[in-house]
Tab-separated table of C-alpha atoms in Angstrom:
chain	number	residue	atom	x	y	z
A	12	MET	CA	0.000	0.000	0.000
A	13	LYS	CA	1.437	3.385	-1.046
A	14	ILE	CA	0.389	6.849	0.099
A	15	MET	CA	1.892	9.962	-1.491
A	16	ALA	CA	1.895	13.496	-0.113
A	17	PHE	CA	2.451	16.569	-2.282
A	18	ASN	CA	3.571	19.773	-0.589
A	19	GLY	CA	2.400	22.837	-2.494
A	20	SER	CA	4.333	25.251	-0.295
A	21	PRO	CA	7.646	26.866	-1.246
A	22	ARG	CA	8.631	26.555	2.400
A	23	ARG	CA	10.005	23.059	2.712
A	24	ASN	CA	9.914	23.095	6.510
A	25	GLY	CA	6.874	25.285	7.053
A	26	ASN	CA	3.445	24.671	8.532
A	27	THR	CA	2.143	22.709	5.547
A	28	ALA	CA	5.165	20.440	5.439
A	29	LYS	CA	4.888	19.634	9.133
A	30	LEU	CA	1.239	18.610	8.861
A	31	LEU	CA	1.788	16.542	5.722
A	32	LYS	CA	4.704	14.707	7.309
A	33	GLU	CA	2.625	14.037	10.409
A	34	ALA	CA	-0.137	12.606	8.219
A	35	LEU	CA	2.401	10.339	6.535
A	36	ARG	CA	3.667	9.311	9.962
A	37	GLY	CA	0.143	8.203	10.820
A	38	ALA	CA	-0.128	6.321	7.546
A	39	ALA	CA	3.209	4.595	8.095
A	40	ALA	CA	2.176	3.581	11.617
A	41	SER	CA	-0.838	1.906	10.034
A	42	GLY	CA	1.329	-0.096	7.660
A	43	ALA	CA	1.572	2.057	4.537
A	44	ASP	CA	4.615	2.848	2.436
A	45	THR	CA	4.849	6.619	2.039
A	46	GLU	CA	6.429	9.160	-0.281
A	47	TYR	CA	6.712	12.891	0.261
A	48	VAL	CA	7.146	15.351	-2.631
A	49	ASP	CA	8.090	19.043	-2.411
A	50	LEU	CA	6.476	20.449	-5.549
A	51	TYR	CA	8.508	23.653	-5.421
A	52	SER	CA	11.724	21.656	-5.814
A	53	LEU	CA	10.523	20.614	-9.285
A	54	ASN	CA	10.656	22.547	-12.549
A	55	TYR	CA	7.220	22.333	-14.142
A	56	LYS	CA	4.226	24.341	-15.294
A	57	GLY	CA	0.489	23.917	-15.455
A	58	CYS	CA	-1.729	22.621	-18.238
A	59	ILE	CA	-0.858	24.030	-21.694
A	60	SER	CA	-4.289	23.197	-23.174
A	61	CYS	CA	-2.923	20.894	-25.882
A	62	PHE	CA	-5.822	18.430	-25.344
A	63	TYR	CA	-3.606	15.409	-26.013
A	64	CYS	CA	-5.320	13.724	-23.063
A	65	LYS	CA	-8.701	14.109	-24.797
A	66	ARG	CA	-7.699	12.740	-28.215
A	67	LYS	CA	-9.699	9.703	-29.377
A	68	ASP	CA	-6.593	8.190	-30.965
A	69	LYS	CA	-4.426	8.555	-27.822
A	70	ASP	CA	-4.389	6.990	-24.376
A	71	HIS	CA	-6.667	8.918	-22.066
A	72	GLY	CA	-5.309	9.838	-18.672
A	73	THR	CA	-1.837	10.767	-19.905
A	74	CYS	CA	-0.389	14.285	-19.742
A	75	ILE	CA	1.984	14.571	-22.710
A	76	VAL	CA	4.018	17.455	-21.241
A	77	LYS	CA	7.468	16.218	-20.228
A	78	ASP	CA	9.141	17.928	-17.293
A	79	ASP	CA	10.114	17.288	-13.679
A	80	LEU	CA	6.474	16.673	-12.724
A	81	SER	CA	5.856	13.914	-15.281
A	82	PRO	CA	7.167	10.946	-13.265
A	83	PHE	CA	5.222	12.056	-10.209
A	84	LEU	CA	1.973	12.143	-12.187
A	85	THR	CA	2.622	8.508	-13.045
A	86	LYS	CA	3.421	7.695	-9.429
A	87	ALA	CA	0.254	9.439	-8.262
A	88	LYS	CA	-1.820	7.151	-10.465
A	89	GLU	CA	-0.044	4.119	-9.024
A	90	ALA	CA	-0.611	5.203	-5.405
A	91	ASP	CA	-3.403	3.937	-3.159
A	92	ALA	CA	-4.143	7.321	-1.556
A	93	LEU	CA	-3.082	10.935	-2.098
A	94	LEU	CA	-2.453	13.878	0.227
A	95	PHE	CA	-2.456	17.446	-1.090
A	96	GLY	CA	-1.085	20.210	1.118
A	97	SER	CA	-1.113	23.926	0.393
A	98	PRO	CA	-0.816	27.184	2.267
A	99	ILE	CA	-3.428	29.749	1.316
A	100	TYR	CA	-2.103	32.660	-0.755
A	101	PHE	CA	-4.568	35.456	-1.533
A	102	MET	CA	-7.453	33.224	-0.485
A	103	SER	CA	-6.614	30.384	-2.827
A	104	LEU	CA	-4.177	27.500	-3.298
A	105	THR	CA	-0.602	28.275	-4.255
A	106	SER	CA	0.230	28.513	-7.951
A	107	GLY	CA	2.414	25.421	-7.603
A	108	MET	CA	-0.447	23.341	-6.234
A	109	HIS	CA	-2.863	24.723	-8.830
A	110	ALA	CA	-0.481	23.782	-11.639
A	111	PHE	CA	-0.025	20.273	-10.237
A	112	LEU	CA	-3.771	19.699	-9.872
A	113	GLU	CA	-4.377	20.989	-13.393
A	114	ARG	CA	-1.977	18.428	-14.768
A	115	LEU	CA	-3.232	15.565	-12.582
A	116	PHE	CA	-6.974	16.134	-12.654
A	117	PHE	CA	-7.497	17.535	-16.141
A	118	SER	CA	-5.557	14.752	-17.855
A	119	ASN	CA	-7.800	12.194	-16.164
A	120	TYR	CA	-11.026	13.965	-17.090
A	121	ILE	CA	-12.555	13.661	-20.552
A	122	TYR	CA	-15.534	15.494	-21.970
A	123	SER	CA	-17.892	12.572	-21.561
A	124	ALA	CA	-21.091	12.454	-19.516
A	125	GLU	CA	-20.799	8.681	-19.355
A	126	ILE	CA	-17.150	8.590	-18.226
A	127	PRO	CA	-16.416	11.267	-15.608
A	128	SER	CA	-12.921	9.916	-14.894
A	129	VAL	CA	-10.256	7.829	-16.627
A	130	PHE	CA	-8.087	7.616	-13.521
A	131	GLY	CA	-8.689	3.877	-13.556
A	132	LYS	CA	-9.616	3.291	-9.929
A	133	LYS	CA	-11.132	4.911	-6.863
A	134	ILE	CA	-8.738	6.088	-4.171
A	135	PRO	CA	-9.130	8.193	-1.000
A	136	SER	CA	-7.495	11.596	-0.713
A	137	ALA	CA	-7.176	14.542	1.638
A	138	PHE	CA	-6.458	18.257	1.413
A	139	ILE	CA	-4.503	20.022	4.165
A	140	TYR	CA	-4.735	23.816	4.170
A	141	THR	CA	-2.666	26.206	6.265
A	142	MET	CA	-3.302	29.939	6.507
A	143	ASN	CA	-2.434	32.982	8.587
A	144	VAL	CA	-6.051	34.157	8.770
A	145	THR	CA	-8.602	33.110	11.347
A	146	GLU	CA	-11.546	30.864	10.581
A	147	GLU	CA	-13.845	33.881	10.668
A	148	GLN	CA	-11.656	35.790	8.204
A	149	ALA	CA	-11.488	32.782	5.885
A	150	LYS	CA	-15.280	32.691	5.746
A	151	GLU	CA	-15.500	36.469	5.335
A	152	TYR	CA	-13.311	36.297	2.227
A	153	HIS	CA	-15.144	33.238	0.836
A	154	LEU	CA	-12.161	30.907	1.068
A	155	PRO	CA	-14.215	27.676	1.255
A	156	GLN	CA	-16.018	28.652	-1.948
A	157	ASN	CA	-12.767	29.674	-3.654
A	158	ILE	CA	-11.232	26.229	-3.309
A	159	ALA	CA	-14.368	24.086	-3.407
A	160	ALA	CA	-13.898	23.268	-7.092
A	161	GLN	CA	-10.611	21.476	-6.425
A	162	GLU	CA	-12.269	19.271	-3.824
A	163	ASP	CA	-15.131	18.613	-6.245
A	164	PHE	CA	-12.669	17.534	-8.922
A	165	ALA	CA	-10.896	15.251	-6.456
A	166	ASP	CA	-14.263	13.626	-5.792
A	167	ARG	CA	-15.054	13.371	-9.509
A	168	ILE	CA	-11.635	12.171	-10.694
A	169	LEU	CA	-10.572	9.979	-7.757
A	170	GLY	CA	-14.075	8.711	-7.061
A	171	ILE	CA	-14.251	9.446	-3.314
A	172	PRO	CA	-14.958	12.784	-1.550
A	173	PRO	CA	-11.685	14.062	-0.047
A	174	LYS	CA	-11.059	14.620	3.638
A	175	THR	CA	-9.954	18.095	4.707
A	176	LEU	CA	-7.928	19.678	7.487
A	177	TRP	CA	-7.924	23.446	8.015
A	178	ALA	CA	-5.111	24.996	10.053
A	179	TYR	CA	-5.972	28.626	10.850
A	180	ASP	CA	-4.043	31.611	12.188
A	181	THR	CA	-0.598	30.117	11.629
A	182	LEU	CA	2.678	31.911	12.300
A	183	GLN	CA	4.398	33.230	9.181
A	184	PHE	CA	7.527	34.692	10.767
A	185	ASN	CA	9.878	33.779	13.578
A	186	ASP	CA	10.130	37.462	14.518
A	187	TYR	CA	7.241	39.708	13.507
A	188	SER	CA	9.182	42.843	14.469
A	189	LYS	CA	11.323	42.436	11.344
A	190	TYR	CA	8.356	42.703	8.978
A	191	GLU	CA	5.570	45.132	8.203
A	192	SER	CA	2.789	43.167	9.854
A	193	SER	CA	0.774	45.505	12.066
A	194	VAL	CA	-2.505	43.844	11.033
A	195	PHE	CA	-1.453	40.801	13.074
A	196	SER	CA	-0.832	40.261	16.745
A	197	GLU	CA	2.187	38.030	17.249
A	198	SER	CA	1.256	37.329	20.854
A	199	ASP	CA	-2.312	36.378	19.937
A	200	LYS	CA	-1.116	34.092	17.184
A	201	LYS	CA	1.357	32.344	19.470
A	202	ALA	CA	-1.306	31.898	22.142
A	203	TYR	CA	-3.689	30.439	19.584
A	204	GLN	CA	-1.077	28.076	18.160
A	205	GLU	CA	-0.119	26.785	21.606
A	206	LYS	CA	-3.630	25.331	21.784
A	207	ALA	CA	-4.494	24.715	18.132
A	208	GLY	CA	-1.100	23.506	16.902
A	209	PRO	CA	-1.080	20.154	18.752
A	210	ILE	CA	-4.717	19.572	17.793
A	211	CYS	CA	-3.929	20.056	14.099
A	212	LEU	CA	-0.956	17.689	14.304
A	213	LYS	CA	-3.168	15.073	15.934
A	214	GLU	CA	-5.819	15.518	13.244
A	215	ALA	CA	-3.170	15.208	10.512
A	216	TYR	CA	-1.876	11.977	12.046
A	217	GLU	CA	-5.425	10.628	12.180
A	218	ILE	CA	-6.057	11.583	8.560
A	219	GLY	CA	-3.033	9.523	7.576
A	220	GLN	CA	-4.372	6.582	9.519
A	221	SER	CA	-7.851	6.974	8.057
A	222	LEU	CA	-6.545	7.003	4.485
A	223	VAL	CA	-4.960	3.611	5.119
A	224	GLN	CA	-8.208	2.326	6.581
A	225	ASP	CA	-10.168	3.633	3.605
A	226	THR	CA	-7.951	1.786	1.126
A	227	THR	CA	-8.849	-1.523	2.766
A	228	LYS	CA	-12.630	-1.044	2.697
């Protein structure tokens, strides 16, 4: 059993990475083989709208673009569960995660009412989101609606509604005094994270475990 995690954050040791790695730790404790991928270490771009993946005379489900991402698209289709992690930039996923999902999801979707997915199997998945805004601010700026389409496509393409974990009000800087950041309270954020941080790590670990359980159902 193989579970892959894709980190859509340019910070390789940031909040998103920590939660993804904790989820993989939970999966490994439940018997899964795991693989962790930092997307921002790869040289790739999003869909180029060539429609090779929709051609009737070609194999559906294959992105023809060849770059650093290509082998990981193949690996993703061979995995038994997938984890997607992204910080929230301007109330959406990072450009790196968007580009990855374009390549993965669009190549496995054809314009057919009868065949919603050519992924080839149903697998569980989960999205982990990290953000420096509060839950109330996320709702105020319509964040759930902004990213709902990606979760819908995960459901459509992978065949199972994805799990989600939302980590709010995260710390962006080690020292807020070095940055223009008067809209935030460093002390409030640290107080919040002292309580919420361990809870999020526990939830990430449990998501990893649950993905393993879902693959055996």
